[in-house]
Every structure is written in C-alpha cells, then in structure tokens.
Coordinates of N, CA, C and O in Angstrom, one line a residue:
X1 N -9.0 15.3 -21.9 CA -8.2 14.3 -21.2 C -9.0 13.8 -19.9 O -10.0 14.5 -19.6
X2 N -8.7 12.7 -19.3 CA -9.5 12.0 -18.8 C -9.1 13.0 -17.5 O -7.9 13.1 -17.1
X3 N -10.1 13.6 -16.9 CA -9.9 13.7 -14.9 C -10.3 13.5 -13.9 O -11.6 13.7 -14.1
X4 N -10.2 13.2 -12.9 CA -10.9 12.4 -11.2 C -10.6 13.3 -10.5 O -9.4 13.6 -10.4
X5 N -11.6 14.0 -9.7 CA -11.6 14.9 -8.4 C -12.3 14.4 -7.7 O -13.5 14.2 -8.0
X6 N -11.7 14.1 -6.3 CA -11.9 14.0 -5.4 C -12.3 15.2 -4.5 O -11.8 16.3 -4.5
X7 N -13.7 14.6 -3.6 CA -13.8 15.4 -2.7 C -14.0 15.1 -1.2 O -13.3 14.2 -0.9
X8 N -14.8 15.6 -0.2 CA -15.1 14.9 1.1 C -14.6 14.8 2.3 O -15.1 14.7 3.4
X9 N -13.0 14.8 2.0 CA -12.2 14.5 2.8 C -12.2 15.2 4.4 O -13.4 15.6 4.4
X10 N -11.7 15.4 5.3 CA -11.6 16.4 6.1 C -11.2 15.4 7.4 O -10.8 14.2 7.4
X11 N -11.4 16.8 9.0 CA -10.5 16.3 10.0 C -11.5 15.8 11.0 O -12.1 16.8 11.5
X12 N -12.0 14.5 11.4 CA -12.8 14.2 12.0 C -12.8 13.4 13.2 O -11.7 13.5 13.7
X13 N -13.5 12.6 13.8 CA -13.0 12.1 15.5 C -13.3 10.5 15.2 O -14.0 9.9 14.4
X14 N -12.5 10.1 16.2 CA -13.1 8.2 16.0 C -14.4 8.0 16.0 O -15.1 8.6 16.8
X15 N -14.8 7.2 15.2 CA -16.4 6.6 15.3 C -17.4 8.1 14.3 O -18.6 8.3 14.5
X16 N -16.8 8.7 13.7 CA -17.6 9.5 12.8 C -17.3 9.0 11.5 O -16.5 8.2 11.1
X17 N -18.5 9.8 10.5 CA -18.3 9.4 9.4 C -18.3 10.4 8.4 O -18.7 11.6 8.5
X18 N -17.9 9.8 7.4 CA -17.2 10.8 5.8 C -17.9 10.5 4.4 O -18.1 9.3 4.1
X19 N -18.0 10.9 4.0 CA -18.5 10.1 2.2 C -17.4 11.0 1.1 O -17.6 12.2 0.9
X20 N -16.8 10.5 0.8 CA -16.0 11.1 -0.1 C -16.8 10.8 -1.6 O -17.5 9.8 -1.8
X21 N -16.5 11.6 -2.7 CA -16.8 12.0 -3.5 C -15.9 11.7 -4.8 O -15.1 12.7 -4.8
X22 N -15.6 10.7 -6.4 CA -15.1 11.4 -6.7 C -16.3 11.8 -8.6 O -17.2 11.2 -9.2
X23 N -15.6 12.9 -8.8 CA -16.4 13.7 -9.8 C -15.7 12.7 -11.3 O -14.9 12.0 -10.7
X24 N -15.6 12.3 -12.5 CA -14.8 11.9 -13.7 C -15.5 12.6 -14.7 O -16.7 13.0 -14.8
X25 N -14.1 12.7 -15.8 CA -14.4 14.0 -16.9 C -13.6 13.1 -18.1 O -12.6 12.4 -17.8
X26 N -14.1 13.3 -19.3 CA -13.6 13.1 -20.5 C -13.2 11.4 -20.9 O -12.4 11.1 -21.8
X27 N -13.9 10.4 -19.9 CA -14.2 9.4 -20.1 C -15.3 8.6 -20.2 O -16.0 8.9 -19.2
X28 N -15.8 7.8 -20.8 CA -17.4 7.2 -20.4 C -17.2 6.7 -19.6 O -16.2 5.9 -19.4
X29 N -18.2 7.0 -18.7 CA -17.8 6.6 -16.8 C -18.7 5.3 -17.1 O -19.0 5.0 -16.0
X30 N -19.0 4.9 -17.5 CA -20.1 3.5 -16.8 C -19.4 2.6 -17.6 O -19.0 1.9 -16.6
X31 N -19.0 2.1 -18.5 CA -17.7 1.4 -19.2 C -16.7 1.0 -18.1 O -16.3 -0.2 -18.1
X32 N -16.2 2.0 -16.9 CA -15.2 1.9 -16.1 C -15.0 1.4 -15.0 O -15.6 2.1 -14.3
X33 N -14.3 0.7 -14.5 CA -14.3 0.1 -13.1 C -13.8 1.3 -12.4 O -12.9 2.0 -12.8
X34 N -14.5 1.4 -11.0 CA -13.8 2.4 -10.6 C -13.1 2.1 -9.2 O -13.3 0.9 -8.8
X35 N -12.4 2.8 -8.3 CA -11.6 2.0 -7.2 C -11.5 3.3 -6.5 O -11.6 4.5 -6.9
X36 N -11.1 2.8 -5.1 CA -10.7 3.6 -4.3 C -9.6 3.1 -3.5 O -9.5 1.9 -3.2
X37 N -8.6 4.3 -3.0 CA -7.0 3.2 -2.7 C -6.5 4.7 -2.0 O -6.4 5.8 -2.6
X38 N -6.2 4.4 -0.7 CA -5.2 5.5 0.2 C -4.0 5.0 0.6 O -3.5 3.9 0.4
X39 N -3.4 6.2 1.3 CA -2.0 6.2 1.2 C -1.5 6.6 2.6 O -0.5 7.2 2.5
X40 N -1.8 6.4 3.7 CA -1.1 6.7 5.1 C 0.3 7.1 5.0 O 1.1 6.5 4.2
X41 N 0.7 8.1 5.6 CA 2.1 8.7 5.5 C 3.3 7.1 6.2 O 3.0 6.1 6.9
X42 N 4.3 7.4 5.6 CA 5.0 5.9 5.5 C 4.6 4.9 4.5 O 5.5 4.2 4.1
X43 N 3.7 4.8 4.0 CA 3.4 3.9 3.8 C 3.0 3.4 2.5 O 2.8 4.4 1.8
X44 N 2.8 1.9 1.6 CA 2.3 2.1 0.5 C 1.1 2.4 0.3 O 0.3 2.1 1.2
X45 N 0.9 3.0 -0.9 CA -1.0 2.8 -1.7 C -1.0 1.6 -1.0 O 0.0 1.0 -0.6
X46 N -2.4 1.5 -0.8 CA -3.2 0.6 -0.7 C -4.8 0.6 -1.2 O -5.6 1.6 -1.4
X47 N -5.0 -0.9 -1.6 CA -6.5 -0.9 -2.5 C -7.5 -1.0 -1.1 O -7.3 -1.7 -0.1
X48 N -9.0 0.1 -1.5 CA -9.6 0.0 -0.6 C -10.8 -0.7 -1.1 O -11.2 -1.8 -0.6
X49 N -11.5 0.1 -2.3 CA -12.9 -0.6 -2.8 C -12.7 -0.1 -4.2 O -12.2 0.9 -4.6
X50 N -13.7 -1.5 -5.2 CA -13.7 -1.3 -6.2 C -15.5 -1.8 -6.6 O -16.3 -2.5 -6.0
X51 N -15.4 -1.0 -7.8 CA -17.1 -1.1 -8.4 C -17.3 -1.2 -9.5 O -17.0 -0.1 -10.1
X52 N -17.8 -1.9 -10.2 CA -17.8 -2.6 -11.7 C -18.5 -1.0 -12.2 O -18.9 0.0 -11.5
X53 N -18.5 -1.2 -13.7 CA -19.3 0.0 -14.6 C -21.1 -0.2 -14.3 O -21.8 0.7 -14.6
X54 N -21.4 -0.9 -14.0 CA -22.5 -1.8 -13.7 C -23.3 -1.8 -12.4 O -24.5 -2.0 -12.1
X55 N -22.2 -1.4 -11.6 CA -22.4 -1.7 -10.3 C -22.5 -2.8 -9.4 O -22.4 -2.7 -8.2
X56 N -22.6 -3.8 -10.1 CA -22.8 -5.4 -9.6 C -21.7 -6.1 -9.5 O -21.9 -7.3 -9.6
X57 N -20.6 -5.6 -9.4 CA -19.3 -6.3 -9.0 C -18.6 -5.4 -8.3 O -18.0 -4.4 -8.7
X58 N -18.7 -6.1 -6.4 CA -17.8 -5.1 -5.7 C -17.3 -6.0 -5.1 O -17.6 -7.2 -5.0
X59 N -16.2 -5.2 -4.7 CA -14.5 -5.5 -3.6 C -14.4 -4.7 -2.8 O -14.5 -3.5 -3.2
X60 N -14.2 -5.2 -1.2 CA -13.3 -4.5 -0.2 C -12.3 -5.0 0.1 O -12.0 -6.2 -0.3
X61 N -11.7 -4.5 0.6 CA -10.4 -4.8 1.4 C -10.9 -5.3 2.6 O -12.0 -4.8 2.9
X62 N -10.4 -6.4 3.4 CA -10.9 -6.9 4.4 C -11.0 -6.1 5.3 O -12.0 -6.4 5.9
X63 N -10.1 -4.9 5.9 CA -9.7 -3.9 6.9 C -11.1 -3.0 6.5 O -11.1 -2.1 7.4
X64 N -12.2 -2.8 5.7 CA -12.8 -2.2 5.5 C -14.3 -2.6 5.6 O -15.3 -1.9 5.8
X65 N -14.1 -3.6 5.3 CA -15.3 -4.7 5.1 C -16.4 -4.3 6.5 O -16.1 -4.5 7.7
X66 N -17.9 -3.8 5.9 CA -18.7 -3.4 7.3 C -18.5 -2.2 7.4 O -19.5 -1.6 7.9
X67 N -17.8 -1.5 7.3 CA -17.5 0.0 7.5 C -17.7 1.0 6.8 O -18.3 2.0 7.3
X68 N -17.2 0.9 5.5 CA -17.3 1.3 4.2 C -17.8 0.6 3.0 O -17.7 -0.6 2.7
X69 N -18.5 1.6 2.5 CA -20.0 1.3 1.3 C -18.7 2.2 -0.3 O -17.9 3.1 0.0
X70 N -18.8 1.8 -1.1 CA -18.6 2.4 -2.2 C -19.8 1.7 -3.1 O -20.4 0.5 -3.3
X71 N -20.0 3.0 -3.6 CA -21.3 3.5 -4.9 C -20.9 4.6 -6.1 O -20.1 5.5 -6.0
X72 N -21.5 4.3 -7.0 CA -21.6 5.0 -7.8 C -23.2 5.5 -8.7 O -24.2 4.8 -8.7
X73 N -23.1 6.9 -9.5 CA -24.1 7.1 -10.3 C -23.3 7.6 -11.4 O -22.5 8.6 -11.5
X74 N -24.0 6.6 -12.4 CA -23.4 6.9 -13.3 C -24.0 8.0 -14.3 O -23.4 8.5 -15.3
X75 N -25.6 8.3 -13.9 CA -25.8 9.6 -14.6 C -25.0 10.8 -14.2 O -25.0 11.8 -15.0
X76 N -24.4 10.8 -13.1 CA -23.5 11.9 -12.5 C -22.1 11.9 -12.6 O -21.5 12.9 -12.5
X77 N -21.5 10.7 -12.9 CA -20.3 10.2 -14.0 C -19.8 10.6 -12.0 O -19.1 11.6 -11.7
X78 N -20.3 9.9 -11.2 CA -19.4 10.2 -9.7 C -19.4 8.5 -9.0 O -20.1 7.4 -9.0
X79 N -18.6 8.9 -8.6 CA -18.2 7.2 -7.1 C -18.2 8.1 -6.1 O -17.9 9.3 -6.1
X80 N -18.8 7.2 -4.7 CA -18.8 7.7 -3.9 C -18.0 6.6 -3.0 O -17.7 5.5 -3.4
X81 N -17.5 7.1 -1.5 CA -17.0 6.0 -0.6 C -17.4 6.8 1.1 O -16.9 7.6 1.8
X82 N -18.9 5.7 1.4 CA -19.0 6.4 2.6 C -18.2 5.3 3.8 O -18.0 4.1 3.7
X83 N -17.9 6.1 4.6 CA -16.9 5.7 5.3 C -18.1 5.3 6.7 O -19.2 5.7 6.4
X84 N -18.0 4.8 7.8 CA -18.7 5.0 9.0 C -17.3 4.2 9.9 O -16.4 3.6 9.4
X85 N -17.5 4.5 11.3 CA -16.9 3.8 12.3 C -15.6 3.8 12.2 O -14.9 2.9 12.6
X86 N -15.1 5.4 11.1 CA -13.6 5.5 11.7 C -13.1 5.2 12.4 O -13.8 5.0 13.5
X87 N -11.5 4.9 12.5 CA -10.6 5.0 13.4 C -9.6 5.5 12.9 O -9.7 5.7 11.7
X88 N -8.2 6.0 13.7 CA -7.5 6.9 13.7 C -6.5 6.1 12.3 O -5.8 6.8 11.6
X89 N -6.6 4.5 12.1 CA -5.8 4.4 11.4 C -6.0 4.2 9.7 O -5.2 3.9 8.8
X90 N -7.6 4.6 9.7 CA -8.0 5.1 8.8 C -7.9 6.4 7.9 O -8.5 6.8 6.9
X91 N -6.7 7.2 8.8 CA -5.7 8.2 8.6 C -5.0 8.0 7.0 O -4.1 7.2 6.9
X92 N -5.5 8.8 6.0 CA -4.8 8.6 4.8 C -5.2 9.7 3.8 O -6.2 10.4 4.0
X93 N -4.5 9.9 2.7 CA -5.0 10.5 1.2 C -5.5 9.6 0.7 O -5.0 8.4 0.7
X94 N -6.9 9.9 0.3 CA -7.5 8.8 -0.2 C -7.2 9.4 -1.9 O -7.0 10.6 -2.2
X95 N -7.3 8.4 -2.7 CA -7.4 8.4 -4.0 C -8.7 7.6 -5.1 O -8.9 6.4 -5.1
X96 N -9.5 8.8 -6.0 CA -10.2 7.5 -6.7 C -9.2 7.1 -8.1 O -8.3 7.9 -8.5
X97 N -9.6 6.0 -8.6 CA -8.8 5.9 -9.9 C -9.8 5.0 -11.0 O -10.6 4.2 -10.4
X98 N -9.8 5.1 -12.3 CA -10.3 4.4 -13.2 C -9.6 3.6 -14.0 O -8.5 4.0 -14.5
X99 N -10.4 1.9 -14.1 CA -9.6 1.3 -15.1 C -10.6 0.9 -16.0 O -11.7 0.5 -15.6
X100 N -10.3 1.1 -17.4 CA -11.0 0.8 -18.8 C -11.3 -0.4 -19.2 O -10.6 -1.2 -18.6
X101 N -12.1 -0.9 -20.0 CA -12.6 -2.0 -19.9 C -11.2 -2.9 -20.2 O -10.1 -2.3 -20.4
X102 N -11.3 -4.0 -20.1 CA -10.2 -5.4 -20.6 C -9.4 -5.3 -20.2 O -8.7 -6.4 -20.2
X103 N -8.7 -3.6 -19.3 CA -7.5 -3.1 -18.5 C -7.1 -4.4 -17.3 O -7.6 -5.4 -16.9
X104 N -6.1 -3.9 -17.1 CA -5.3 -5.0 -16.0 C -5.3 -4.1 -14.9 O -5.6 -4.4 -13.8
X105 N -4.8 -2.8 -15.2 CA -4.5 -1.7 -13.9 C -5.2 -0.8 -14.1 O -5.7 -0.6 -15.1
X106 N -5.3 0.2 -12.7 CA -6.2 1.3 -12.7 C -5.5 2.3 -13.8 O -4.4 1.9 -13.8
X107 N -5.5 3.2 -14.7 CA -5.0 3.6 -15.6 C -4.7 5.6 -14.9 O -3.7 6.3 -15.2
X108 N -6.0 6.3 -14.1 CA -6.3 7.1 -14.1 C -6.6 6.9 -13.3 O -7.4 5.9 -13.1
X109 N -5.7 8.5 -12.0 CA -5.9 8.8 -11.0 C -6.4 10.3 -10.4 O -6.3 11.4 -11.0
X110 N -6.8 10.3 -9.6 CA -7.1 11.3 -9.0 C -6.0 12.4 -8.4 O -4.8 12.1 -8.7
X111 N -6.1 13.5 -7.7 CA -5.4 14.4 -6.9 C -5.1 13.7 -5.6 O -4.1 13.7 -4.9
X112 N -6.5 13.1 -5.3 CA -6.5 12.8 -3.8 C -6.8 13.7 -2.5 O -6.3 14.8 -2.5
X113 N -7.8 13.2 -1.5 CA -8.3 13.9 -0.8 C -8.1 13.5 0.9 O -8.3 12.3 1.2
X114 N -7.7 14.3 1.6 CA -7.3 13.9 3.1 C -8.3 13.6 3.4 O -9.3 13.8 2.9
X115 N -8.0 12.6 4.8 CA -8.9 12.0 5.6 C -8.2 11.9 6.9 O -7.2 11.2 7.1
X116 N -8.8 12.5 7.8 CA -7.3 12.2 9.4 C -8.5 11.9 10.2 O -9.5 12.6 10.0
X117 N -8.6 10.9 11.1 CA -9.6 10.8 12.0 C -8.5 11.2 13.3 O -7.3 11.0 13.0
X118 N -8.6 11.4 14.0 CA -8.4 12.0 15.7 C -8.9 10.9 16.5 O -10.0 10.3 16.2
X119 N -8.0 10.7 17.5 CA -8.4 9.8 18.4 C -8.9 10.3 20.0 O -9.2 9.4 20.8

C-alpha cells in the first residue's frame, strides 16, 4: 500500500530554517504530483507547495512564495520542503500528500510532521 513519511519537523525560533522531508513507498513516485499542505491548530488544511512528477511544474501559496523551496528526487522516491525566514505563524502540522496521474485530488497522505517556530 501506498505510504508518505514525513520527516524534519521540530521547535525552532523566528527567522530559522527547516527542510522537511517526505520518504513515499509502494507507488511510482515520479508519475506523481506531489504537495505539501499544513494545518495550524483552529484551523483548515491549507495548500502550501506542489511539484509535478517531472519537476518542472511548481506552485506556492502566495504566503510562502520567497521563503520556501519544494524539491524532489526521484531516485530517492522523497519531496523535500525547505523552509527559510520562519515566522511564528508558520506554526503548523505539516503534511506531504500524492496525487496520481489524471487525479483531481491529492489521493495519499502522510502522518504529518510538527513545525512550531517561537517568537
């Protein structure tokens, strides 16, 4: 079955940075768009970045744009999401998830991995 682990996360100060990690199992990863989308307590998911199978088709969120890089290798079947120039409301579970080719929605999600920056 298909799985996404997340890694990276942790408790860090404004203006530092993070690269989260996620690992994928029992799908062909390069086929897959992959995304990254957190969750601030209160609050809904939210989409942060997405990355074609390819690599040549990316999306930020405008709140992210400049700050955060998402990559992937796909001999490592991993996405990564480096973060820089935290701030406190960058405070979230982050989640990676995969959507399959022709898919409409992310299909496959991850555990999810904290992220708290301190102000």
């Amino acid at each position: 079955q298909v799985q996404l682990a997340e890694s990276g996360g942790g408790l860090v100060q404004t203006g530092d940075s993070l690269r989260l990690s996620c690992v994928a199992s029992g799908l062909t990863f390069r086929f897959y768009r992959m995304g990254w989308f957190r969750q601030a307590p209160g609050k809904e998911r939210e989409f942060v970045a997405g990355i074609s199978g390819n690599a040549i088709d990316i999306d930020y969120a405008e709140f992210v744009k400049g700050r955060f890089t998402i990559s992937r290798e796909n001999a490592k079947n991993t996405v990564y999401l480096q973060m820089n120039s935290l701030k406190s409301e960058d405070t979230a579970v982050y989640y990676c998830a995969a959507k399959g080719p022709g898919a409409q929605n992310y299909a496959y999600w991850g555990q999810g991995t904290q992220v708290t920056v301190s102000s």
